[in-house]
CSV table of N, CA and C and ligand atoms in Angstrom, one decimal:
chain,number,residue,atom,x,y,z
W,1,MET,N,-23.4,20.2,8.1
W,1,MET,CA,-24.9,19.7,8.0
W,1,MET,C,-25.4,19.7,6.7
W,2,LYS,N,-26.0,18.6,6.7
W,2,LYS,CA,-26.8,18.6,5.2
W,2,LYS,C,-28.2,18.1,5.7
W,3,VAL,N,-29.1,19.1,4.9
W,3,VAL,CA,-30.6,18.7,5.2
W,3,VAL,C,-31.2,18.3,4.4
W,4,VAL,N,-32.2,17.1,4.5
W,4,VAL,CA,-32.9,16.8,3.5
W,4,VAL,C,-34.3,16.6,3.7
W,5,LEU,N,-35.3,17.0,2.9
W,5,LEU,CA,-36.8,17.4,3.0
W,5,LEU,C,-37.5,16.5,2.4
W,6,ASP,N,-38.0,15.7,2.8
W,6,ASP,CA,-39.1,14.5,2.2
W,6,ASP,C,-40.5,14.9,1.9
W,7,GLN,N,-40.6,15.8,0.7
W,7,GLN,CA,-42.1,16.4,0.6
W,7,GLN,C,-43.3,15.6,0.7
W,8,ASP,N,-43.0,14.2,0.2
W,8,ASP,CA,-44.0,13.3,0.2
W,8,ASP,C,-44.6,13.0,1.7
W,9,LYS,N,-43.7,13.3,2.4
W,9,LYS,CA,-44.2,13.0,4.0
W,9,LYS,C,-44.9,14.3,4.7
W,10,CYS,N,-44.3,15.2,4.2
W,10,CYS,CA,-44.6,16.5,4.6
W,10,CYS,C,-46.2,16.7,4.8
W,11,ILE,N,-46.6,17.3,5.8
W,11,ILE,CA,-48.4,17.4,5.9
W,11,ILE,C,-48.5,18.9,6.2
W,12,GLY,N,-47.5,20.2,6.1
W,12,GLY,CA,-47.8,21.2,5.6
W,12,GLY,C,-48.1,21.9,7.1
W,13,SER,N,-47.7,21.4,8.5
W,13,SER,CA,-48.0,22.0,9.6
W,13,SER,C,-47.3,23.3,9.7
W,14,GLY,N,-46.1,23.4,9.3
W,14,GLY,CA,-45.4,24.9,9.4
W,14,GLY,C,-44.4,25.0,10.4
W,15,GLN,N,-44.1,23.8,11.0
W,15,GLN,CA,-43.3,24.3,12.4
W,15,GLN,C,-41.9,24.6,12.1
W,16,CYS,N,-41.5,24.1,10.9
W,16,CYS,CA,-40.0,24.0,10.4
W,16,CYS,C,-39.8,25.3,9.8
W,17,VAL,N,-41.0,26.0,9.3
W,17,VAL,CA,-40.7,27.6,8.7
W,17,VAL,C,-40.9,28.2,10.2
W,18,LEU,N,-41.3,28.0,11.2
W,18,LEU,CA,-41.0,28.8,12.5
W,18,LEU,C,-40.0,28.6,13.2
W,19,SER,N,-39.0,27.4,13.0
W,19,SER,CA,-37.9,27.2,13.7
W,19,SER,C,-36.5,27.7,12.7
W,20,ALA,N,-36.9,27.3,11.5
W,20,ALA,CA,-35.7,27.8,10.5
W,20,ALA,C,-36.2,28.7,9.2
W,21,PRO,N,-36.6,29.6,9.4
W,21,PRO,CA,-37.2,30.5,8.2
W,21,PRO,C,-36.1,30.8,7.4
W,22,GLU,N,-34.9,30.3,7.3
W,22,GLU,CA,-33.8,30.9,6.3
W,22,GLU,C,-33.7,29.6,5.5
W,23,VAL,N,-34.1,28.4,6.2
W,23,VAL,CA,-34.0,27.1,5.4
W,23,VAL,C,-35.3,26.6,5.1
W,24,PHE,N,-36.5,26.8,5.4
W,24,PHE,CA,-37.6,26.5,4.9
W,24,PHE,C,-38.7,27.5,4.5
W,25,ASP,N,-39.4,27.1,3.8
W,25,ASP,CA,-40.6,28.1,3.4
W,25,ASP,C,-41.7,26.9,3.1
W,26,GLN,N,-43.0,27.5,2.8
W,26,GLN,CA,-44.1,26.6,2.5
W,26,GLN,C,-44.6,26.9,1.1
W,27,ARG,N,-45.1,26.2,0.3
W,27,ARG,CA,-45.5,26.2,-1.1
W,27,ARG,C,-47.2,27.2,-0.6
W,28,ASP,N,-47.3,28.2,-1.6
W,28,ASP,CA,-48.5,29.0,-1.4
W,28,ASP,C,-49.7,28.1,-1.7
W,29,ASP,N,-49.5,27.4,-2.4
W,29,ASP,CA,-50.9,26.5,-2.9
W,29,ASP,C,-51.4,25.4,-2.0
W,30,ASP,N,-50.2,24.5,-1.4
W,30,ASP,CA,-50.8,23.7,-0.6
W,30,ASP,C,-50.0,23.5,0.6
W,31,GLY,N,-49.1,24.5,0.9
W,31,GLY,CA,-48.5,24.4,2.4
W,31,GLY,C,-47.3,23.6,2.7
W,32,ILE,N,-47.4,22.7,1.7
W,32,ILE,CA,-46.0,21.7,1.8
W,32,ILE,C,-44.7,22.5,1.7
W,33,ALA,N,-43.8,22.0,2.5
W,33,ALA,CA,-42.6,22.5,2.8
W,33,ALA,C,-41.6,22.4,1.6
W,34,VAL,N,-40.8,23.5,1.5
W,34,VAL,CA,-39.7,23.7,0.5
W,34,VAL,C,-38.4,23.8,1.0
W,35,LEU,N,-37.4,23.2,0.6
W,35,LEU,CA,-36.1,23.9,0.9
W,35,LEU,C,-35.4,24.7,0.2
W,36,LEU,N,-35.1,26.0,1.0
W,36,LEU,CA,-34.6,27.4,0.6
W,36,LEU,C,-33.1,27.0,0.3
W,37,ALA,N,-32.6,26.8,1.6
W,37,ALA,CA,-31.1,26.7,1.4
W,37,ALA,C,-30.6,25.6,2.3
W,38,GLN,N,-29.4,25.3,2.2
W,38,GLN,CA,-28.7,24.6,3.3
W,38,GLN,C,-28.5,25.7,4.6
W,39,PRO,N,-28.2,25.2,5.9
W,39,PRO,CA,-28.1,26.2,6.8
W,39,PRO,C,-26.7,26.6,6.5
W,40,ALA,N,-26.7,28.0,7.0
W,40,ALA,CA,-25.0,28.4,6.5
W,40,ALA,C,-24.5,29.0,8.0
W,41,ASP,N,-24.9,29.0,9.0
W,41,ASP,CA,-24.5,29.4,10.4
W,41,ASP,C,-24.7,28.4,11.3
W,42,ALA,N,-24.1,28.8,12.6
W,42,ALA,CA,-24.4,27.7,13.6
W,42,ALA,C,-25.9,28.0,14.4
W,43,GLY,N,-26.5,29.3,14.3
W,43,GLY,CA,-27.9,29.3,14.7
W,43,GLY,C,-28.7,28.7,13.8
W,44,THR,N,-28.5,29.2,12.4
W,44,THR,CA,-29.5,28.5,11.9
W,44,THR,C,-29.3,27.0,11.9
W,45,GLU,N,-28.2,26.3,12.1
W,45,GLU,CA,-28.2,24.9,12.2
W,45,GLU,C,-28.7,24.4,13.3
W,46,GLU,N,-28.9,25.2,14.6
W,46,GLU,CA,-29.6,24.8,15.4
W,46,GLU,C,-31.1,25.0,15.2
W,47,GLY,N,-31.6,25.8,14.4
W,47,GLY,CA,-33.0,25.9,14.1
W,47,GLY,C,-33.4,24.8,13.5
W,48,THR,N,-32.4,24.4,12.5
W,48,THR,CA,-32.9,23.3,11.5
W,48,THR,C,-32.8,21.9,12.5
W,49,ARG,N,-32.0,21.9,13.4
W,49,ARG,CA,-32.0,20.5,14.3
W,49,ARG,C,-33.6,20.7,15.0
W,50,GLU,N,-33.9,21.6,15.4
W,50,GLU,CA,-35.1,21.7,16.2
W,50,GLU,C,-36.4,21.4,15.2
W,51,ALA,N,-36.2,21.9,14.0
W,51,ALA,CA,-37.0,21.8,13.1
W,51,ALA,C,-37.3,20.3,12.8
W,52,ALA,N,-36.4,19.5,12.6
W,52,ALA,CA,-36.2,18.2,12.3
W,52,ALA,C,-36.7,17.1,13.8
W,53,ARG,N,-36.6,17.9,14.7
W,53,ARG,CA,-36.9,17.3,16.1
W,53,ARG,C,-38.5,17.4,16.0
W,54,ILE,N,-38.8,18.5,15.7
W,54,ILE,CA,-40.4,18.8,16.0
W,54,ILE,C,-41.3,18.7,14.7
W,55,CYS,N,-40.8,18.0,13.8
W,55,CYS,CA,-41.7,17.8,12.5
W,55,CYS,C,-42.5,16.8,12.8
W,56,PRO,N,-43.9,17.1,12.6
W,56,PRO,CA,-44.7,16.2,12.9
W,56,PRO,C,-44.9,14.7,12.1
W,57,ALA,N,-44.6,15.0,10.8
W,57,ALA,CA,-44.5,14.0,9.9
W,57,ALA,C,-43.0,13.3,9.7
W,58,LEU,N,-41.8,13.7,10.6
W,58,LEU,CA,-40.7,13.1,10.5
W,58,LEU,C,-40.1,13.6,8.8
W,59,ALA,N,-40.5,14.6,8.5
W,59,ALA,CA,-40.1,14.5,6.9
W,59,ALA,C,-38.8,15.4,7.0
W,60,ILE,N,-38.2,15.8,7.9
W,60,ILE,CA,-36.9,16.5,7.7
W,60,ILE,C,-35.7,15.5,8.4
W,61,THR,N,-34.5,15.2,7.6
W,61,THR,CA,-33.6,14.4,7.9
W,61,THR,C,-32.3,15.3,8.0
W,62,VAL,N,-31.5,15.4,9.1
W,62,VAL,CA,-30.2,16.1,9.2
W,62,VAL,C,-29.1,15.2,9.2
W,63,ALA,N,-28.2,15.4,8.3
W,63,ALA,CA,-26.9,14.8,8.6
W,63,ALA,C,-25.6,15.5,9.1
W,64,GLU,N,-25.1,15.3,10.1
W,64,GLU,CA,-24.1,16.1,10.8
W,64,GLU,C,-22.7,15.7,10.0
S,1,SF4,S1,-42.6,20.9,10.0
S,1,SF4,FE1,-42.4,18.8,8.9
S,1,SF4,S2,-44.6,18.6,8.1
S,1,SF4,FE2,-44.5,20.7,8.9
S,1,SF4,S3,-44.2,21.7,6.9
S,1,SF4,FE3,-42.2,21.4,7.9
S,1,SF4,S4,-41.6,19.3,6.8
S,1,SF4,FE4,-44.0,19.8,6.7
């Protein structure tokens, strides 16, 4: 799995951090998401797929 985050689309809503805190964090100053790491196990991959599904800005792309 490879995750791509488009920070230009992100609106800082934070759902991705709730779904996959190992993969996503938010910048302190403006809340825009940052990619911490690629998912390293099946549970984290599922959380990452969920993040891509629920991101309101469609800023997360997952390639299997
Ligand atoms: S869920 Fe989408 S819009 Fe919200 S912080 Fe994450 S990447 Fe940004």
